[in-house]
Amino acid sequence: MNAAIVRLGIRSLTVGSRLTLLVAFPALLLLLGVLLRTVGGAGFGADQAASVLKVFGLTIVVPIVTLIATSTLISSELDDSSIIYLLSKPVPRLTIVASKAAVILATVVLCAAVPIGLTGLILVGSAERVAFAAFTGALVSAVAYAGIFIVLATMLKRSVIGALVYWLVWETTLVSLIGPIRWLSARAWGSSVLDQILTPAIDNNGVPWWYAVLGMSLALVIGVALAGRRLFTMTLSDD
């Protein structure tokens, strides 16, 4: 990684409307957790909490936060050609992508995984493993989404639209309609890990936790490698 690129990435994410968006979605999730706990009281169980966290956390907050971070650090720089500044420096292209990926991962941990875990704590307290399961599941999905969105950001001309189509069509719609697709779904990987931490002795009809972790790792590594390869083939005169 390159410390200067990391600092530039952090600065880009912490100014203007981007920071507002990054904070708004987890804040709304926390507020929802407070409202549900207030209405449901002590009767709000672990299964209900897990369903809320999967629907609003893993399905909405994680991909949106990841997309905001990825579009800010990669897509927007490619669109306005500010990436040329980095490409002109004597820094390996893979290092550029890896440095940006590190900032993206740190962002989704702080703005997605941690708030989702805190929401689980709000909903059922510390007596259940909901908070830990939700944090871990969100982390798995977030890392996988980061790898997928990074490669889409470098490969597609309209990468934000492409990422939204991928999220809405593949992750949100097709995974719900066609069961086998869950084996290739970032959201399903996180959901399966969450379920298996909560009820390890029960077959939750999801992918095994080890497969989810493997899929997450491959998505990130392959995504960064392909994005680095794409930057390597770019020249300063490319549009």
Coordinates of C-alpha atoms in Angstrom, one line a residue:
M1 CA 0.0 0.0 0.0
N2 CA 1.0 3.6 -0.5
A3 CA 0.4 6.0 2.5
A4 CA 0.0 9.1 0.3
I5 CA -2.8 7.4 -1.7
V6 CA -4.5 6.2 1.5
R7 CA -4.4 9.7 2.9
L8 CA -5.9 11.1 -0.3
G9 CA -8.6 8.5 -0.3
I10 CA -9.5 9.3 3.3
R11 CA -9.7 13.0 2.5
S12 CA -11.9 12.4 -0.5
L13 CA -14.4 10.4 1.6
T14 CA -14.5 12.9 4.5
V15 CA -15.5 16.0 2.7
G16 CA -18.9 17.3 1.4
S17 CA -21.9 15.2 0.7
R18 CA -20.0 11.9 0.6
L19 CA -19.4 11.9 4.3
T20 CA -23.1 12.8 4.9
L21 CA -24.2 9.8 2.8
L22 CA -21.7 7.5 4.5
V23 CA -23.0 8.5 7.9
A24 CA -26.7 8.8 7.0
F25 CA -27.4 5.1 6.1
P26 CA -25.9 3.5 9.2
A27 CA -27.5 6.3 11.4
L28 CA -30.9 5.4 9.9
L29 CA -30.3 1.7 10.7
L30 CA -29.4 2.5 14.3
L31 CA -32.5 4.7 14.6
L32 CA -34.6 1.8 13.2
G33 CA -33.0 -0.5 15.8
V34 CA -33.9 1.9 18.6
L35 CA -37.5 2.3 17.3
L36 CA -38.0 -1.5 17.0
R37 CA -36.6 -2.1 20.5
T38 CA -38.8 0.6 21.9
V39 CA -41.9 -0.9 20.3
G40 CA -41.1 -4.5 20.7
G41 CA -39.5 -4.3 24.1
A42 CA -37.9 -7.4 25.6
G43 CA -40.1 -9.5 23.4
F44 CA -38.0 -8.8 20.3
G45 CA -36.2 -12.1 19.8
A46 CA -33.0 -13.1 18.1
D47 CA -34.7 -14.5 15.0
Q48 CA -36.6 -11.2 14.4
A49 CA -33.4 -9.2 15.0
A50 CA -31.5 -11.4 12.5
S51 CA -34.2 -10.9 9.9
V52 CA -34.2 -7.1 10.3
L53 CA -30.4 -7.0 10.1
K54 CA -30.3 -9.1 7.0
V55 CA -33.0 -7.1 5.2
F56 CA -31.9 -3.6 6.1
G57 CA -28.2 -4.2 7.0
L58 CA -26.8 -6.8 4.6
T59 CA -29.2 -6.1 1.7
I60 CA -29.2 -2.3 1.8
V61 CA -26.6 -0.6 4.0
V62 CA -23.6 -2.8 3.2
P63 CA -23.9 -2.5 -0.7
I64 CA -24.8 1.2 -0.6
V65 CA -21.9 2.2 1.7
T66 CA -19.5 0.1 -0.4
L67 CA -20.8 1.6 -3.6
I68 CA -20.4 5.1 -2.3
A69 CA -16.8 4.5 -1.2
T70 CA -15.9 2.7 -4.5
S71 CA -17.5 5.3 -6.7
T72 CA -15.8 8.1 -4.8
L73 CA -12.3 6.6 -4.8
I74 CA -12.3 4.9 -8.2
S75 CA -15.3 5.6 -10.5
S76 CA -15.2 9.4 -10.1
E77 CA -11.5 9.6 -10.6
L78 CA -11.8 7.7 -13.8
D79 CA -14.7 9.8 -15.0
D80 CA -13.0 13.1 -14.4
S81 CA -9.6 11.9 -15.4
S82 CA -8.0 12.8 -12.0
I83 CA -6.6 9.3 -11.9
I84 CA -4.0 10.5 -14.4
Y85 CA -2.2 12.2 -11.5
L86 CA -1.7 8.9 -9.8
L87 CA -0.9 7.0 -13.1
S88 CA 1.8 9.6 -13.8
K89 CA 3.6 8.8 -10.6
P90 CA 6.2 6.0 -10.2
V91 CA 3.8 3.8 -8.2
P92 CA 2.8 0.3 -9.4
R93 CA -0.8 0.2 -10.7
L94 CA -1.6 -2.7 -8.4
T95 CA -0.4 -0.6 -5.4
I96 CA -2.8 2.2 -6.4
V97 CA -5.7 -0.2 -6.4
A98 CA -4.7 -2.0 -3.2
S99 CA -4.3 1.3 -1.4
K100 CA -7.8 2.4 -2.5
A101 CA -9.2 -1.0 -1.6
A102 CA -7.8 -0.6 1.9
V103 CA -9.6 2.7 2.4
I104 CA -12.8 1.2 1.0
L105 CA -12.6 -1.8 3.4
A106 CA -11.9 0.5 6.4
T107 CA -14.9 2.6 5.4
V108 CA -17.3 -0.3 5.1
V109 CA -16.2 -1.7 8.4
L110 CA -16.7 1.6 10.2
C111 CA -19.8 2.7 8.3
A112 CA -21.6 -0.6 7.7
A113 CA -20.3 -3.6 9.7
V114 CA -19.9 -1.8 13.0
P115 CA -23.3 0.0 12.9
I116 CA -25.0 -3.3 12.0
G117 CA -23.4 -5.0 14.9
L118 CA -24.4 -2.1 17.2
T119 CA -27.9 -2.4 15.9
G120 CA -28.0 -6.1 16.8
L121 CA -26.8 -5.1 20.3
I122 CA -29.6 -2.5 20.5
L123 CA -32.2 -5.0 19.4
V124 CA -31.5 -7.9 21.7
G125 CA -28.6 -6.8 24.0
S126 CA -25.5 -8.8 24.8
A127 CA -27.2 -12.0 25.9
E128 CA -27.5 -13.3 22.4
R129 CA -24.8 -13.7 19.7
V130 CA -26.8 -11.5 17.3
A131 CA -24.5 -8.5 17.4
F132 CA -21.4 -10.6 16.7
A133 CA -23.1 -12.7 14.1
A134 CA -24.5 -9.5 12.4
F135 CA -21.0 -7.8 12.4
T136 CA -19.3 -10.9 11.0
G137 CA -21.9 -11.5 8.3
A138 CA -21.8 -7.8 7.3
L139 CA -18.0 -8.0 7.1
V140 CA -18.1 -11.0 4.8
S141 CA -20.6 -9.3 2.5
A142 CA -18.8 -6.0 2.6
V143 CA -15.4 -7.5 1.6
A144 CA -17.0 -9.4 -1.3
Y145 CA -18.9 -6.3 -2.5
A146 CA -15.7 -4.3 -2.3
G147 CA -13.9 -6.7 -4.7
I148 CA -16.9 -6.8 -7.1
F149 CA -17.5 -3.1 -7.2
I150 CA -13.8 -2.3 -7.6
V151 CA -13.5 -4.4 -10.7
L152 CA -16.8 -3.0 -12.1
A153 CA -15.5 0.5 -11.4
T154 CA -12.4 -0.1 -13.6
M155 CA -14.0 -2.2 -16.3
L156 CA -17.3 -0.4 -17.1
K157 CA -17.7 3.1 -18.6
R158 CA -20.9 3.7 -16.5
S159 CA -19.7 1.7 -13.5
V160 CA -22.1 3.2 -10.9
I161 CA -25.1 2.2 -13.1
G162 CA -23.5 -1.2 -13.7
A163 CA -23.0 -1.7 -9.9
L164 CA -26.6 -0.7 -9.2
V165 CA -27.9 -3.1 -11.9
Y166 CA -25.7 -5.9 -10.4
W167 CA -27.0 -5.2 -6.9
L168 CA -30.7 -4.8 -7.8
V169 CA -30.9 -7.6 -10.4
W170 CA -28.4 -10.2 -9.2
E171 CA -28.1 -9.7 -5.5
T172 CA -31.6 -8.6 -4.7
T173 CA -33.9 -10.2 -7.2
L174 CA -32.3 -13.3 -8.7
V175 CA -30.9 -14.6 -5.5
S176 CA -34.4 -14.6 -4.0
L177 CA -35.9 -16.3 -7.0
I178 CA -33.2 -18.8 -7.9
G179 CA -31.7 -20.7 -5.0
P180 CA -28.4 -21.9 -6.5
I181 CA -27.4 -18.3 -7.2
R182 CA -26.7 -17.9 -3.5
W183 CA -23.5 -19.7 -4.1
L184 CA -22.3 -16.7 -6.1
S185 CA -23.9 -14.0 -4.0
A186 CA -22.1 -11.6 -1.6
R187 CA -25.3 -11.0 0.3
A188 CA -26.0 -14.7 0.6
W189 CA -22.5 -15.3 1.9
G190 CA -23.0 -12.8 4.7
S191 CA -26.4 -14.1 5.5
S192 CA -25.2 -17.7 5.7
V193 CA -22.4 -16.7 8.1
L194 CA -24.8 -14.8 10.2
D195 CA -27.2 -17.7 10.4
Q196 CA -24.5 -20.3 11.1
I197 CA -23.1 -18.2 14.0
L198 CA -26.6 -17.8 15.6
T199 CA -27.6 -21.5 15.1
P200 CA -24.5 -23.6 14.4
A201 CA -26.3 -26.9 15.0
I202 CA -29.1 -26.2 12.5
D203 CA -28.9 -26.6 8.8
N204 CA -30.0 -23.1 7.6
N205 CA -30.1 -24.2 3.9
G206 CA -27.4 -21.7 3.1
V207 CA -23.8 -22.0 1.8
P208 CA -21.3 -23.3 4.4
W209 CA -19.4 -20.6 6.3
W210 CA -16.0 -21.8 4.9
Y211 CA -17.3 -21.4 1.4
A212 CA -18.6 -17.9 2.2
V213 CA -15.2 -16.9 3.6
L214 CA -13.5 -18.5 0.6
G215 CA -15.8 -16.7 -1.8
M216 CA -15.3 -13.4 0.0
S217 CA -11.5 -13.7 -0.2
L218 CA -11.5 -14.7 -3.9
A219 CA -13.9 -11.8 -4.8
L220 CA -11.6 -9.3 -3.1
V221 CA -8.3 -10.7 -4.4
I222 CA -9.5 -11.3 -8.0
G223 CA -11.3 -7.9 -8.0
V224 CA -8.1 -6.0 -7.0
A225 CA -6.0 -8.0 -9.3
L226 CA -8.2 -7.4 -12.3
A227 CA -8.6 -3.7 -11.5
G228 CA -4.8 -3.4 -11.2
R229 CA -4.4 -5.2 -14.5
R230 CA -6.9 -2.7 -16.1
L231 CA -5.0 0.3 -14.8
F232 CA -1.7 -1.3 -16.0
T233 CA -3.1 -1.4 -19.6
M234 CA -4.3 2.2 -19.5
T235 CA -2.1 5.0 -20.9
L236 CA -2.2 8.6 -20.0
S237 CA -3.9 9.4 -23.3
D238 CA -6.8 7.0 -22.6
D239 CA -10.3 8.5 -22.2

